[in-house]
mmCIF file of C-alpha atoms in Angstrom:
data_model
loop_
_atom_site.group_PDB
_atom_site.id
_atom_site.type_symbol
_atom_site.label_atom_id
_atom_site.label_comp_id
_atom_site.label_asym_id
_atom_site.label_seq_id
_atom_site.Cartn_x
_atom_site.Cartn_y
_atom_site.Cartn_z
ATOM 1 C CA MET S 1 17.583 0.942 -12.495
ATOM 2 C CA ALA S 2 17.477 4.159 -10.272
ATOM 3 C CA GLU S 3 13.918 5.342 -9.566
ATOM 4 C CA SER S 4 12.574 8.131 -11.533
ATOM 5 C CA LEU S 5 11.720 11.123 -9.196
ATOM 6 C CA GLU S 6 8.855 13.637 -9.524
ATOM 7 C CA SER S 7 9.589 16.815 -11.270
ATOM 8 C CA ILE S 8 5.892 18.355 -11.136
ATOM 9 C CA PHE S 9 3.804 19.832 -8.614
ATOM 10 C CA THR S 10 0.276 20.909 -8.874
ATOM 11 C CA ILE S 11 -1.477 23.765 -6.955
ATOM 12 C CA GLU S 12 -4.969 23.852 -6.988
ATOM 13 C CA ALA S 13 -7.072 25.883 -4.363
ATOM 14 C CA ALA S 14 -10.785 26.569 -3.670
ATOM 15 C CA ALA S 15 -11.693 30.141 -4.625
ATOM 16 C CA LEU S 16 -11.690 32.433 -1.450
ATOM 17 C CA LYS S 17 -13.826 35.336 -0.641
ATOM 18 C CA PHE S 18 -12.776 37.033 2.633
ATOM 19 C CA GLY S 19 -14.036 39.808 4.765
ATOM 20 C CA ALA S 20 -16.533 41.091 7.238
ATOM 21 C CA GLY S 21 -20.083 40.792 5.818
ATOM 22 C CA ALA S 22 -18.981 38.220 3.255
ATOM 23 C CA VAL S 23 -21.783 35.894 4.239
ATOM 24 C CA GLU S 24 -24.283 38.377 2.814
ATOM 25 C CA GLU S 25 -23.032 37.428 -0.726
ATOM 26 C CA LEU S 26 -23.820 33.691 -0.255
ATOM 27 C CA GLY S 27 -26.988 34.030 -2.463
ATOM 28 C CA TRP S 28 -25.177 35.790 -5.048
ATOM 29 C CA GLU S 29 -22.436 33.229 -5.413
ATOM 30 C CA LEU S 30 -24.790 30.178 -5.424
ATOM 31 C CA LYS S 31 -26.679 31.906 -8.347
ATOM 32 C CA ARG S 32 -23.317 32.454 -9.975
ATOM 33 C CA LEU S 33 -22.618 28.712 -9.636
ATOM 34 C CA GLY S 34 -25.896 27.863 -11.283
ATOM 35 C CA VAL S 35 -27.483 26.392 -8.157
ATOM 36 C CA THR S 36 -31.303 26.276 -7.913
ATOM 37 C CA ARG S 37 -31.785 24.481 -4.507
ATOM 38 C CA VAL S 38 -28.989 23.557 -1.875
ATOM 39 C CA LEU S 39 -28.703 21.315 1.102
ATOM 40 C CA LEU S 40 -27.736 23.424 3.768
ATOM 41 C CA VAL S 41 -25.382 21.293 6.188
ATOM 42 C CA ALA S 42 -25.331 23.354 9.378
ATOM 43 C CA ASP S 43 -24.055 22.950 12.976
ATOM 44 C CA PRO S 44 -27.096 23.180 15.040
ATOM 45 C CA ALA S 45 -24.980 24.939 17.925
ATOM 46 C CA LEU S 46 -25.326 27.950 15.572
ATOM 47 C CA HIS S 47 -28.973 28.459 16.175
ATOM 48 C CA GLU S 48 -27.916 29.919 19.432
ATOM 49 C CA PHE S 49 -26.566 32.852 17.337
ATOM 50 C CA GLU S 50 -29.626 32.864 15.077
ATOM 51 C CA LEU S 51 -27.070 32.284 12.326
ATOM 52 C CA VAL S 52 -28.806 29.274 10.514
ATOM 53 C CA ASP S 53 -31.971 31.221 10.095
ATOM 54 C CA ARG S 54 -30.058 34.014 9.078
ATOM 55 C CA VAL S 55 -28.105 32.106 6.311
ATOM 56 C CA ILE S 56 -31.418 30.446 5.104
ATOM 57 C CA GLY S 57 -32.889 33.918 4.611
ATOM 58 C CA ILE S 58 -29.793 35.064 2.549
ATOM 59 C CA ILE S 59 -30.253 32.068 0.229
ATOM 60 C CA GLN S 60 -33.873 32.341 -0.161
ATOM 61 C CA ARG S 61 -33.748 36.060 -0.966
ATOM 62 C CA SER S 62 -31.764 35.039 -4.025
ATOM 63 C CA GLY S 63 -34.475 32.838 -5.249
ATOM 64 C CA ILE S 64 -32.782 29.566 -4.199
ATOM 65 C CA GLY S 65 -34.577 26.850 -2.376
ATOM 66 C CA VAL S 66 -33.380 25.372 0.791
ATOM 67 C CA THR S 67 -33.192 21.969 2.462
ATOM 68 C CA ARG S 68 -31.543 21.679 5.691
ATOM 69 C CA PHE S 69 -29.548 19.010 7.444
ATOM 70 C CA GLU S 70 -28.336 19.583 11.138
ATOM 71 C CA GLY S 71 -27.287 16.031 12.290
ATOM 72 C CA ILE S 72 -23.618 16.829 12.503
ATOM 73 C CA ALA S 73 -21.376 14.863 14.777
ATOM 74 C CA VAL S 74 -18.487 16.601 16.099
ATOM 75 C CA GLU S 75 -15.590 14.732 14.573
ATOM 76 C CA PRO S 76 -17.843 12.964 11.977
ATOM 77 C CA THR S 77 -18.589 9.259 12.290
ATOM 78 C CA LEU S 78 -19.277 6.758 9.523
ATOM 79 C CA GLU S 79 -22.836 6.680 10.844
ATOM 80 C CA SER S 80 -23.278 10.439 10.783
ATOM 81 C CA LEU S 81 -22.046 11.122 7.398
ATOM 82 C CA GLU S 82 -24.327 7.934 6.203
ATOM 83 C CA LEU S 83 -27.069 9.848 7.693
ATOM 84 C CA ALA S 84 -26.034 13.140 5.824
ATOM 85 C CA ALA S 85 -25.638 10.951 2.642
ATOM 86 C CA GLU S 86 -29.215 9.429 2.895
ATOM 87 C CA VAL S 87 -30.787 12.986 3.290
ATOM 88 C CA ALA S 88 -28.775 14.283 0.293
ATOM 89 C CA LEU S 89 -29.916 11.224 -1.904
ATOM 90 C CA SER S 90 -33.500 11.923 -1.146
ATOM 91 C CA ALA S 91 -33.426 15.571 -1.554
ATOM 92 C CA GLU S 92 -33.902 17.450 -4.835
ATOM 93 C CA VAL S 93 -30.709 19.609 -4.716
ATOM 94 C CA ASP S 94 -28.064 20.581 -7.120
ATOM 95 C CA GLY S 95 -25.679 22.415 -4.575
ATOM 96 C CA PHE S 96 -24.341 22.399 -1.117
ATOM 97 C CA VAL S 97 -23.636 24.776 1.658
ATOM 98 C CA GLY S 98 -21.412 23.785 4.694
ATOM 99 C CA LEU S 99 -22.018 26.234 7.534
ATOM 100 C CA GLY S 100 -19.751 25.507 10.623
ATOM 101 C CA GLY S 101 -16.463 23.949 11.509
ATOM 102 C CA GLY S 102 -14.548 21.496 9.790
ATOM 103 C CA SER S 103 -16.813 18.608 10.864
ATOM 104 C CA THR S 104 -19.888 20.360 9.104
ATOM 105 C CA ILE S 105 -17.960 21.106 6.010
ATOM 106 C CA ASP S 106 -16.510 17.657 5.851
ATOM 107 C CA THR S 107 -20.144 16.229 6.305
ATOM 108 C CA ALA S 108 -21.201 18.379 3.389
ATOM 109 C CA LYS S 109 -18.232 17.180 1.288
ATOM 110 C CA VAL S 110 -19.243 13.542 1.788
ATOM 111 C CA ALA S 111 -22.888 14.345 1.432
ATOM 112 C CA ASN S 112 -21.983 15.832 -2.124
ATOM 113 C CA LEU S 113 -20.055 12.972 -3.134
ATOM 114 C CA ILE S 114 -22.664 10.365 -2.564
ATOM 115 C CA LYS S 115 -25.303 12.664 -4.047
ATOM 116 C CA ARG S 116 -23.337 12.906 -7.197
ATOM 117 C CA HIS S 117 -21.748 9.631 -7.781
ATOM 118 C CA GLY S 118 -23.394 7.043 -5.540
ATOM 119 C CA GLY S 119 -22.012 4.174 -3.689
ATOM 120 C CA ALA S 120 -21.278 3.526 -0.218
ATOM 121 C CA ILE S 121 -19.047 5.927 1.783
ATOM 122 C CA MET S 122 -16.617 3.306 2.519
ATOM 123 C CA ASP S 123 -15.806 2.642 -1.218
ATOM 124 C CA TYR S 124 -14.256 6.059 -1.216
ATOM 125 C CA VAL S 125 -12.277 5.815 2.002
ATOM 126 C CA ASN S 126 -8.539 5.723 1.788
ATOM 127 C CA ALA S 127 -6.959 2.083 1.254
ATOM 128 C CA PRO S 128 -6.323 -0.114 3.042
ATOM 129 C CA ILE S 129 -9.238 0.770 5.559
ATOM 130 C CA GLY S 130 -11.566 1.630 2.620
ATOM 131 C CA GLY S 131 -11.740 0.858 -1.083
ATOM 132 C CA GLY S 132 -9.881 3.850 -2.107
ATOM 133 C CA ARG S 133 -12.288 4.620 -4.997
ATOM 134 C CA LYS S 134 -11.805 7.751 -7.000
ATOM 135 C CA PRO S 135 -14.847 9.922 -7.869
ATOM 136 C CA PRO S 136 -15.242 9.611 -11.641
ATOM 137 C CA GLY S 137 -16.002 13.252 -12.126
ATOM 138 C CA PRO S 138 -16.726 16.679 -10.385
ATOM 139 C CA LEU S 139 -19.292 17.250 -7.882
ATOM 140 C CA PHE S 140 -22.277 19.721 -7.405
ATOM 141 C CA PRO S 141 -21.275 23.023 -6.336
ATOM 142 C CA LEU S 142 -20.302 23.458 -2.594
ATOM 143 C CA VAL S 143 -19.788 26.595 -0.809
ATOM 144 C CA ALA S 144 -17.974 26.440 2.749
ATOM 145 C CA VAL S 145 -18.884 29.153 5.164
ATOM 146 C CA PRO S 146 -16.582 28.356 8.096
ATOM 147 C CA THR S 147 -17.368 29.618 11.563
ATOM 148 C CA THR S 148 -14.190 28.396 13.158
ATOM 149 C CA SER S 149 -10.524 28.835 12.453
ATOM 150 C CA GLY S 150 -9.008 25.611 12.392
ATOM 151 C CA SER S 151 -9.378 22.521 9.891
ATOM 152 C CA GLY S 152 -9.027 24.556 6.668
ATOM 153 C CA SER S 153 -11.639 22.064 5.263
ATOM 154 C CA GLU S 154 -13.039 24.953 3.203
ATOM 155 C CA ALA S 155 -9.926 24.779 1.221
ATOM 156 C CA THR S 156 -8.823 20.981 1.186
ATOM 157 C CA THR S 157 -9.182 18.048 -0.753
ATOM 158 C CA VAL S 158 -10.081 15.722 2.271
ATOM 159 C CA ALA S 159 -12.915 14.799 4.635
ATOM 160 C CA ILE S 160 -12.012 13.074 7.989
ATOM 161 C CA LEU S 161 -14.130 10.510 9.651
ATOM 162 C CA ASP S 162 -14.184 8.434 12.922
ATOM 163 C CA ILE S 163 -14.993 4.690 12.810
ATOM 164 C CA PRO S 164 -15.447 3.842 16.401
ATOM 165 C CA GLU S 165 -15.583 0.012 15.805
ATOM 166 C CA LEU S 166 -12.252 0.059 14.352
ATOM 167 C CA LYS S 167 -10.970 2.456 16.924
ATOM 168 C CA LEU S 168 -9.350 4.774 14.432
ATOM 169 C CA LYS S 169 -9.844 7.914 12.158
ATOM 170 C CA THR S 170 -9.289 8.004 8.622
ATOM 171 C CA GLY S 171 -10.688 9.947 5.457
ATOM 172 C CA ILE S 172 -11.511 10.269 1.940
ATOM 173 C CA SER S 173 -9.035 12.350 -0.262
ATOM 174 C CA HIS S 174 -9.686 13.598 -3.906
ATOM 175 C CA ARG S 175 -9.270 17.012 -5.714
ATOM 176 C CA PHE S 176 -12.946 16.672 -6.634
ATOM 177 C CA ILE S 177 -14.241 17.003 -3.056
ATOM 178 C CA ARG S 178 -12.715 20.418 -2.540
ATOM 179 C CA PRO S 179 -15.315 23.217 -2.109
ATOM 180 C CA SER S 180 -15.995 25.221 -5.058
ATOM 181 C CA LEU S 181 -15.873 28.494 -2.809
ATOM 182 C CA ALA S 182 -14.576 29.305 0.410
ATOM 183 C CA LEU S 183 -16.616 32.114 1.969
ATOM 184 C CA VAL S 184 -14.773 33.405 4.942
ATOM 185 C CA ASP S 185 -16.386 36.010 7.201
ATOM 186 C CA PRO S 186 -14.532 36.927 10.444
ATOM 187 C CA GLU S 187 -17.747 38.226 12.027
ATOM 188 C CA LEU S 188 -18.807 34.601 12.288
ATOM 189 C CA ALA S 189 -15.928 33.659 14.424
ATOM 190 C CA ARG S 190 -17.724 35.378 17.509
ATOM 191 C CA THR S 191 -19.626 32.163 17.708
ATOM 192 C CA THR S 192 -16.782 29.988 18.714
ATOM 193 C CA PRO S 193 -15.945 29.205 22.411
ATOM 194 C CA ALA S 194 -12.515 30.044 23.644
ATOM 195 C CA GLY S 195 -11.538 26.379 24.212
ATOM 196 C CA VAL S 196 -12.544 25.608 20.592
ATOM 197 C CA THR S 197 -10.626 28.496 19.348
ATOM 198 C CA ALA S 198 -7.539 27.185 20.956
ATOM 199 C CA SER S 199 -7.781 23.587 19.619
ATOM 200 C CA ALA S 200 -8.727 24.808 16.307
ATOM 201 C CA GLY S 201 -6.061 27.375 16.047
ATOM 202 C CA LEU S 202 -3.405 24.676 17.111
ATOM 203 C CA ASP S 203 -4.614 22.642 14.217
ATOM 204 C CA VAL S 204 -3.644 25.471 12.056
ATOM 205 C CA VAL S 205 -0.364 25.856 13.292
ATOM 206 C CA CYS S 206 0.194 22.131 12.983
ATOM 207 C CA HIS S 207 -1.096 22.001 9.450
ATOM 208 C CA ALA S 208 1.095 24.849 8.359
ATOM 209 C CA VAL S 209 4.227 23.465 10.023
ATOM 210 C CA GLU S 210 3.767 19.918 8.819
ATOM 211 C CA SER S 211 3.220 20.949 5.176
ATOM 212 C CA TYR S 212 6.276 23.319 5.354
ATOM 213 C CA ILE S 213 8.345 20.451 6.874
ATOM 214 C CA SER S 214 7.331 17.727 4.691
ATOM 215 C CA LYS S 215 9.248 15.624 2.034
ATOM 216 C CA PRO S 216 9.811 17.871 -0.886
ATOM 217 C CA PHE S 217 7.781 17.089 -3.960
ATOM 218 C CA ASP S 218 10.910 16.346 -6.209
ATOM 219 C CA ALA S 219 12.149 13.805 -3.405
ATOM 220 C CA ARG S 220 9.147 11.574 -4.282
ATOM 221 C CA PRO S 221 8.664 8.858 -6.805
ATOM 222 C CA ARG S 222 7.249 9.918 -10.283
ATOM 223 C CA PRO S 223 3.742 8.733 -10.591
ATOM 224 C CA ALA S 224 2.896 6.266 -13.405
ATOM 225 C CA THR S 225 0.366 8.655 -14.550
ATOM 226 C CA PRO S 226 -1.035 12.201 -13.879
ATOM 227 C CA ASP S 227 -4.098 10.473 -12.331
ATOM 228 C CA ASP S 228 -1.725 8.659 -9.838
ATOM 229 C CA ARG S 229 -0.198 11.843 -8.492
ATOM 230 C CA PRO S 230 -1.433 12.131 -5.017
ATOM 231 C CA PRO S 231 -3.203 15.200 -3.592
ATOM 232 C CA TYR S 232 -0.506 15.385 -0.782
ATOM 233 C CA GLN S 233 2.473 15.955 -3.129
ATOM 234 C CA GLY S 234 5.188 17.320 -0.779
ATOM 235 C CA SER S 235 6.474 20.780 0.063
ATOM 236 C CA ASN S 236 6.963 23.037 -2.772
ATOM 237 C CA PRO S 237 7.729 26.806 -3.451
ATOM 238 C CA VAL S 238 4.288 27.770 -3.769
ATOM 239 C CA ALA S 239 2.668 25.837 -0.990
ATOM 240 C CA ASP S 240 5.439 27.012 1.387
ATOM 241 C CA ILE S 241 4.286 30.409 0.769
ATOM 242 C CA TRP S 242 0.848 29.881 2.128
ATOM 243 C CA SER S 243 2.065 27.634 4.949
ATOM 244 C CA LEU S 244 4.686 30.236 6.216
ATOM 245 C CA ARG S 245 2.201 33.036 6.425
ATOM 246 C CA ALA S 246 -0.324 30.875 8.306
ATOM 247 C CA ILE S 247 2.399 29.972 10.830
ATOM 248 C CA GLU S 248 3.179 33.744 11.324
ATOM 249 C CA PHE S 249 -0.516 34.428 11.941
ATOM 250 C CA GLY S 250 -0.830 31.438 14.748
ATOM 251 C CA GLY S 251 2.116 32.893 16.478
ATOM 252 C CA ARG S 252 0.875 36.599 16.402
ATOM 253 C CA PHE S 253 -2.820 36.143 16.651
ATOM 254 C CA LEU S 254 -3.929 32.863 18.282
ATOM 255 C CA ALA S 255 -3.615 33.786 22.028
ATOM 256 C CA ARG S 256 -5.276 36.957 21.325
ATOM 257 C CA ALA S 257 -8.119 35.029 19.563
ATOM 258 C CA VAL S 258 -8.541 32.726 22.498
ATOM 259 C CA ALA S 259 -8.408 35.574 25.087
ATOM 260 C CA ASP S 260 -11.163 37.796 23.608
ATOM 261 C CA GLY S 261 -14.025 36.567 21.152
ATOM 262 C CA ASP S 262 -14.671 40.144 20.210
ATOM 263 C CA ASP S 263 -11.162 40.639 18.987
ATOM 264 C CA LEU S 264 -12.002 40.493 15.219
ATOM 265 C CA GLU S 265 -8.595 41.246 14.054
ATOM 266 C CA ALA S 266 -7.280 38.195 15.878
ATOM 267 C CA ARG S 267 -10.267 35.981 15.106
ATOM 268 C CA GLY S 268 -10.547 37.048 11.517
ATOM 269 C CA THR S 269 -6.737 36.737 10.831
ATOM 270 C CA MET S 270 -6.794 33.015 12.491
ATOM 271 C CA MET S 271 -9.828 32.289 10.059
ATOM 272 C CA LEU S 272 -7.947 33.655 7.017
ATOM 273 C CA GLY S 273 -4.782 31.520 8.287
ATOM 274 C CA ALA S 274 -6.840 28.467 8.493
ATOM 275 C CA THR S 275 -7.885 28.740 4.906
ATOM 276 C CA MET S 276 -4.272 29.628 3.965
ATOM 277 C CA ALA S 277 -2.854 26.706 5.783
ATOM 278 C CA GLY S 278 -5.561 24.443 4.039
ATOM 279 C CA ILE S 279 -4.332 25.427 0.678
ATOM 280 C CA GLY S 280 -0.782 24.953 1.868
ATOM 281 C CA PHE S 281 -1.277 21.407 3.172
ATOM 282 C CA GLY S 282 -3.858 20.568 0.621
ATOM 283 C CA THR S 283 -1.108 20.482 -1.661
ATOM 284 C CA ALA S 284 1.934 19.648 0.347
ATOM 285 C CA GLY S 285 0.260 17.276 3.028
ATOM 286 C CA VAL S 286 0.747 16.521 6.595
ATOM 287 C CA HIS S 287 2.498 13.700 8.380
ATOM 288 C CA ILE S 288 3.615 12.439 11.587
ATOM 289 C CA PRO S 289 1.573 14.509 14.166
ATOM 290 C CA HIS S 290 -1.640 13.988 12.096
ATOM 291 C CA ALA S 291 -0.783 10.213 11.639
ATOM 292 C CA CYS S 292 -0.371 10.036 15.451
ATOM 293 C CA ALA S 293 -3.484 12.048 15.978
ATOM 294 C CA TYR S 294 -5.935 9.523 14.429
ATOM 295 C CA PRO S 295 -5.277 6.910 16.981
ATOM 296 C CA ILE S 296 -5.158 9.495 19.795
ATOM 297 C CA ALA S 297 -8.454 10.604 18.916
ATOM 298 C CA GLY S 298 -10.105 7.222 18.039
ATOM 299 C CA LEU S 299 -8.917 4.845 20.876
ATOM 300 C CA LYS S 300 -10.242 6.810 23.796
ATOM 301 C CA HIS S 301 -13.143 9.387 24.431
ATOM 302 C CA ALA S 302 -12.639 10.165 28.158
ATOM 303 C CA PHE S 303 -11.102 13.644 27.863
ATOM 304 C CA HIS S 304 -13.464 16.558 28.195
ATOM 305 C CA ALA S 305 -12.050 19.811 26.559
ATOM 306 C CA ASP S 306 -13.463 23.265 27.609
ATOM 307 C CA GLY S 307 -15.870 24.608 24.934
ATOM 308 C CA TYR S 308 -17.163 21.040 23.761
ATOM 309 C CA SER S 309 -20.275 19.375 24.865
ATOM 310 C CA HIS S 310 -19.177 15.954 25.297
ATOM 311 C CA ALA S 311 -15.868 13.804 25.967
ATOM 312 C CA PHE S 312 -13.614 13.248 23.080
ATOM 313 C CA VAL S 313 -10.301 14.469 21.960
ATOM 314 C CA PRO S 314 -10.514 17.662 19.718
ATOM 315 C CA HIS S 315 -8.645 17.346 16.541
ATOM 316 C CA GLY S 316 -6.369 20.302 17.114
ATOM 317 C CA TYR S 317 -5.314 18.965 20.533
ATOM 318 C CA SER S 318 -4.731 15.507 19.184
ATOM 319 C CA VAL S 319 -2.241 16.690 16.606
ATOM 320 C CA ILE S 320 -0.472 19.310 18.713
ATOM 321 C CA VAL S 321 0.517 16.975 21.707
ATOM 322 C CA THR S 322 3.001 15.051 19.664
ATOM 323 C CA SER S 323 4.334 17.980 17.464
ATOM 324 C CA PRO S 324 7.219 18.944 19.834
ATOM 325 C CA ALA S 325 8.590 15.372 19.848
ATOM 326 C CA ALA S 326 7.823 14.905 15.827
ATOM 327 C CA PHE S 327 9.678 17.972 15.089
ATOM 328 C CA ARG S 328 12.576 17.136 17.428
ATOM 329 C CA PHE S 329 12.807 13.922 15.488
ATOM 330 C CA THR S 330 12.597 15.602 12.073
ATOM 331 C CA TYR S 331 15.052 18.452 12.813
ATOM 332 C CA ASP S 332 18.075 17.042 11.062
ATOM 333 C CA SER S 333 16.097 16.536 7.685
ATOM 334 C CA ALA S 334 16.149 20.379 7.463
ATOM 335 C CA PRO S 335 17.589 22.378 10.276
ATOM 336 C CA ASP S 336 16.866 25.742 8.387
ATOM 337 C CA LYS S 337 13.201 25.196 8.070
ATOM 338 C CA HIS S 338 12.755 24.137 11.565
ATOM 339 C CA ILE S 339 14.539 27.294 12.943
ATOM 340 C CA ARG S 340 12.457 29.485 10.461
ATOM 341 C CA VAL S 341 9.212 28.153 11.818
ATOM 342 C CA ALA S 342 10.372 28.639 15.440
ATOM 343 C CA GLU S 343 11.106 32.385 14.573
ATOM 344 C CA LEU S 344 7.844 32.819 12.997
ATOM 345 C CA LEU S 345 6.004 31.490 15.995
ATOM 346 C CA THR S 346 7.858 33.538 18.523
ATOM 347 C CA GLY S 347 8.377 36.731 16.531
ATOM 348 C CA ARG S 348 12.118 36.914 17.292
ATOM 349 C CA SER S 349 15.325 35.410 16.193
ATOM 350 C CA VAL S 350 16.449 32.025 17.965
ATOM 351 C CA GLY S 351 19.504 31.973 19.857
ATOM 352 C CA ASP S 352 21.521 28.961 20.042
ATOM 353 C CA PRO S 353 19.341 27.085 17.360
ATOM 354 C CA GLY S 354 18.943 23.374 17.614
ATOM 355 C CA PRO S 355 16.570 20.340 17.721
ATOM 356 C CA ASP S 356 14.742 21.899 20.820
ATOM 357 C CA SER S 357 14.137 25.355 19.175
ATOM 358 C CA LEU S 358 10.925 24.510 17.498
ATOM 359 C CA PRO S 359 9.611 22.253 20.219
ATOM 360 C CA ARG S 360 10.205 24.977 22.761
ATOM 361 C CA ALA S 361 8.130 27.526 20.684
ATOM 362 C CA LEU S 362 5.475 25.055 20.193
ATOM 363 C CA ILE S 363 5.086 24.322 23.790
ATOM 364 C CA ALA S 364 5.175 28.028 24.797
ATOM 365 C CA LEU S 365 2.303 28.540 22.380
ATOM 366 C CA MET S 366 0.460 25.376 23.914
ATOM 367 C CA ARG S 367 0.735 26.646 27.373
ATOM 368 C CA GLN S 368 -0.416 30.257 26.481
ATOM 369 C CA VAL S 369 -3.610 28.933 24.949
ATOM 370 C CA GLY S 370 -4.246 26.364 27.733
ATOM 371 C CA ALA S 371 -3.634 23.255 25.677
ATOM 372 C CA PRO S 372 -3.359 19.792 27.563
ATOM 373 C CA SER S 373 0.330 19.036 28.219
ATOM 374 C CA GLY S 374 0.526 15.708 26.324
ATOM 375 C CA ILE S 375 -1.180 12.440 25.571
ATOM 376 C CA ALA S 376 -1.218 11.418 29.423
ATOM 377 C CA ALA S 377 -3.674 14.340 29.938
ATOM 378 C CA LEU S 378 -5.849 12.887 27.294
ATOM 379 C CA GLY S 379 -5.998 9.640 29.233
ATOM 380 C CA TYR S 380 -3.193 7.673 27.820
ATOM 381 C CA GLY S 381 -0.340 5.902 29.575
ATOM 382 C CA GLU S 382 2.788 3.791 28.796
ATOM 383 C CA ALA S 383 0.545 0.764 28.420
ATOM 384 C CA ASP S 384 -1.331 2.391 25.469
ATOM 385 C CA ILE S 385 1.797 3.345 23.420
ATOM 386 C CA PRO S 386 1.875 -0.044 21.255
ATOM 387 C CA ALA S 387 -1.755 0.506 20.227
ATOM 388 C CA LEU S 388 -1.067 4.100 19.341
ATOM 389 C CA VAL S 389 1.815 2.992 17.269
ATOM 390 C CA GLU S 390 -0.155 0.421 15.645
ATOM 391 C CA GLY S 391 -2.849 3.060 14.703
ATOM 392 C CA ALA S 392 -0.358 5.622 13.539
ATOM 393 C CA LEU S 393 1.261 2.944 11.208
ATOM 394 C CA LYS S 394 -1.958 2.529 9.544
ATOM 395 C CA GLN S 395 -1.730 6.065 8.249
ATOM 396 C CA GLN S 396 0.843 5.312 5.658
ATOM 397 C CA ARG S 397 -0.726 7.751 3.274
ATOM 398 C CA LEU S 398 0.367 10.717 5.636
ATOM 399 C CA LEU S 399 3.740 8.892 6.957
ATOM 400 C CA VAL S 400 5.060 8.805 3.370
ATOM 401 C CA GLY S 401 5.200 12.757 3.298
ATOM 402 C CA ALA S 402 7.602 12.842 6.514
ATOM 403 C CA PRO S 403 10.820 14.628 5.547
ATOM 404 C CA LYS S 404 12.618 11.548 6.745
ATOM 405 C CA PRO S 405 11.818 7.860 7.217
ATOM 406 C CA VAL S 406 9.649 7.062 10.094
ATOM 407 C CA GLY S 407 9.135 3.399 11.457
ATOM 408 C CA PRO S 408 7.608 1.823 14.554
ATOM 409 C CA ALA S 409 10.575 2.522 16.903
ATOM 410 C CA ASP S 410 10.540 6.200 15.851
ATOM 411 C CA LEU S 411 6.783 6.558 16.458
ATOM 412 C CA GLU S 412 7.246 4.848 19.782
ATOM 413 C CA ARG S 413 9.769 7.346 20.709
ATOM 414 C CA ILE S 414 7.751 10.288 19.659
ATOM 415 C CA LEU S 415 4.713 8.870 21.649
ATOM 416 C CA ARG S 416 6.758 8.186 24.729
ATOM 417 C CA GLU S 417 8.300 11.706 24.512
ATOM 418 C CA SER S 418 4.683 13.076 24.219
ATOM 419 C CA LEU S 419 3.162 11.828 27.359
ATOM 420 C CA ALA S 420 3.905 15.009 28.911
ATOM 421 C CA ASN S 421 5.520 17.990 27.197
ATOM 422 C CA TRP S 422 6.021 19.955 30.359
#
C-alpha cells in the first residue's frame, strides 16, 4: 500500500514589532500580555552599553516587577540552562524577557518551559538524545528582544544546547516555546562586534537557504495525528516568501553591517532578516549544514573567533563552512531554486548556471565578511571526519528535511569537501 503523503502545512509565527526605539514599548507590551513580574534573562555583556539597566527601567516604569538572570553561556550548555531553570523555579514571576542574542533567548525559552511545566530539561530534549517529551500546554508570556542579527530565536520553536560530555549539540523543539512577541529594535544592533555580526549574519543566510531548499511539505509522510506534525514541515509557498526575502537581505546588507556598526540601515535590515528567516525555517526547517554544524561545534573548542571572549566555534561559522558542499550535493534536487538563491545573494543573474553557482556565491560572501575557509580552519582534519559524520547522523530530525536522501557516504563527501572552501 502506497504511503499517504502530507497535504497540509501550518504557518505560525511570533508577533513582531520592529523599528528604531521599539524597546521603549516593552513595558506596554508586557502589560498587554498580563504580566505582573518578569524574569529578565539578559546577556551580561550588555552592561557595557548600559542596556540592561535601561531595560529594567522601561519595565519598572510600567509597574511590572523584575528579577534578573545573567548567567548566560554563549552556546548554552545543559549546566547553564539548568541554572537558569533553577532561578526561574524559585522566582515569583509570570512572564519572561530575553535580552541578547540567540543564546540568551534560548535560555529564556528553556527557563520558561521548566517554570511552567516542570520536569528535567533532558526530558524535553529531542529524542533519541533526550526524552522528547512534549509540553502539555502553553507557557508564560515571553518577549524576545534580540541585540544580534542571527539565530532568529525570537521567532522560532527551538532552543539549542551543547552537551559537552556527549560532544554534541541538540535542542528542544515545540510550538509552545516560541516567544509571544519579537521586539526588534535596530538601534540595539550597535552593541554587536563586527565578528559576531559576521557569524550571526551567515547563520541568517544559512537558515533561509536551507529552509527554501528543503524537502517540500507535500513530499513528507502524512502524520497519524495533527499532534504528530513536526514543527519543521518542509518548504511551502508561505515560508518561501520569508526565506527568499531574508536571503536577499543577506546578500545586500551583511557585508555593510560587518563593516560599520553605525550603519543602522544595514544592521537593522539584517536584524529584520534574522526574524524573517526564523519564521521561514521555523516552519520549513533546516537540514544538512545544521546537522553537520552540531558536531563541528561540539567536538572541539579550540577556534577563537574575532568578537568572542573564549575559544569555541560560533554557530554561524559552524553552519556556513559546509554549506557550499551541501548545496553542491543538493543541486540536482531543485536546480531552479539553487540558481535563484545564487542570484539573490549576488544581486545579478547567473551565467552558465550549474552545481557550483550557489557554492560560489556563498564562498564570495564568506570571504567578504572574514569567515573561516572551512572546517580545517576550525581545528579539524581528515582524521576527524568519521566522528563528524557520526555526530551529524545523530541529527535525523534535521536530515529528514533535506531535499534528497543523505547517508553516511554523502556526509563524508560533504565534510571532506568542506575542509577548505578556498
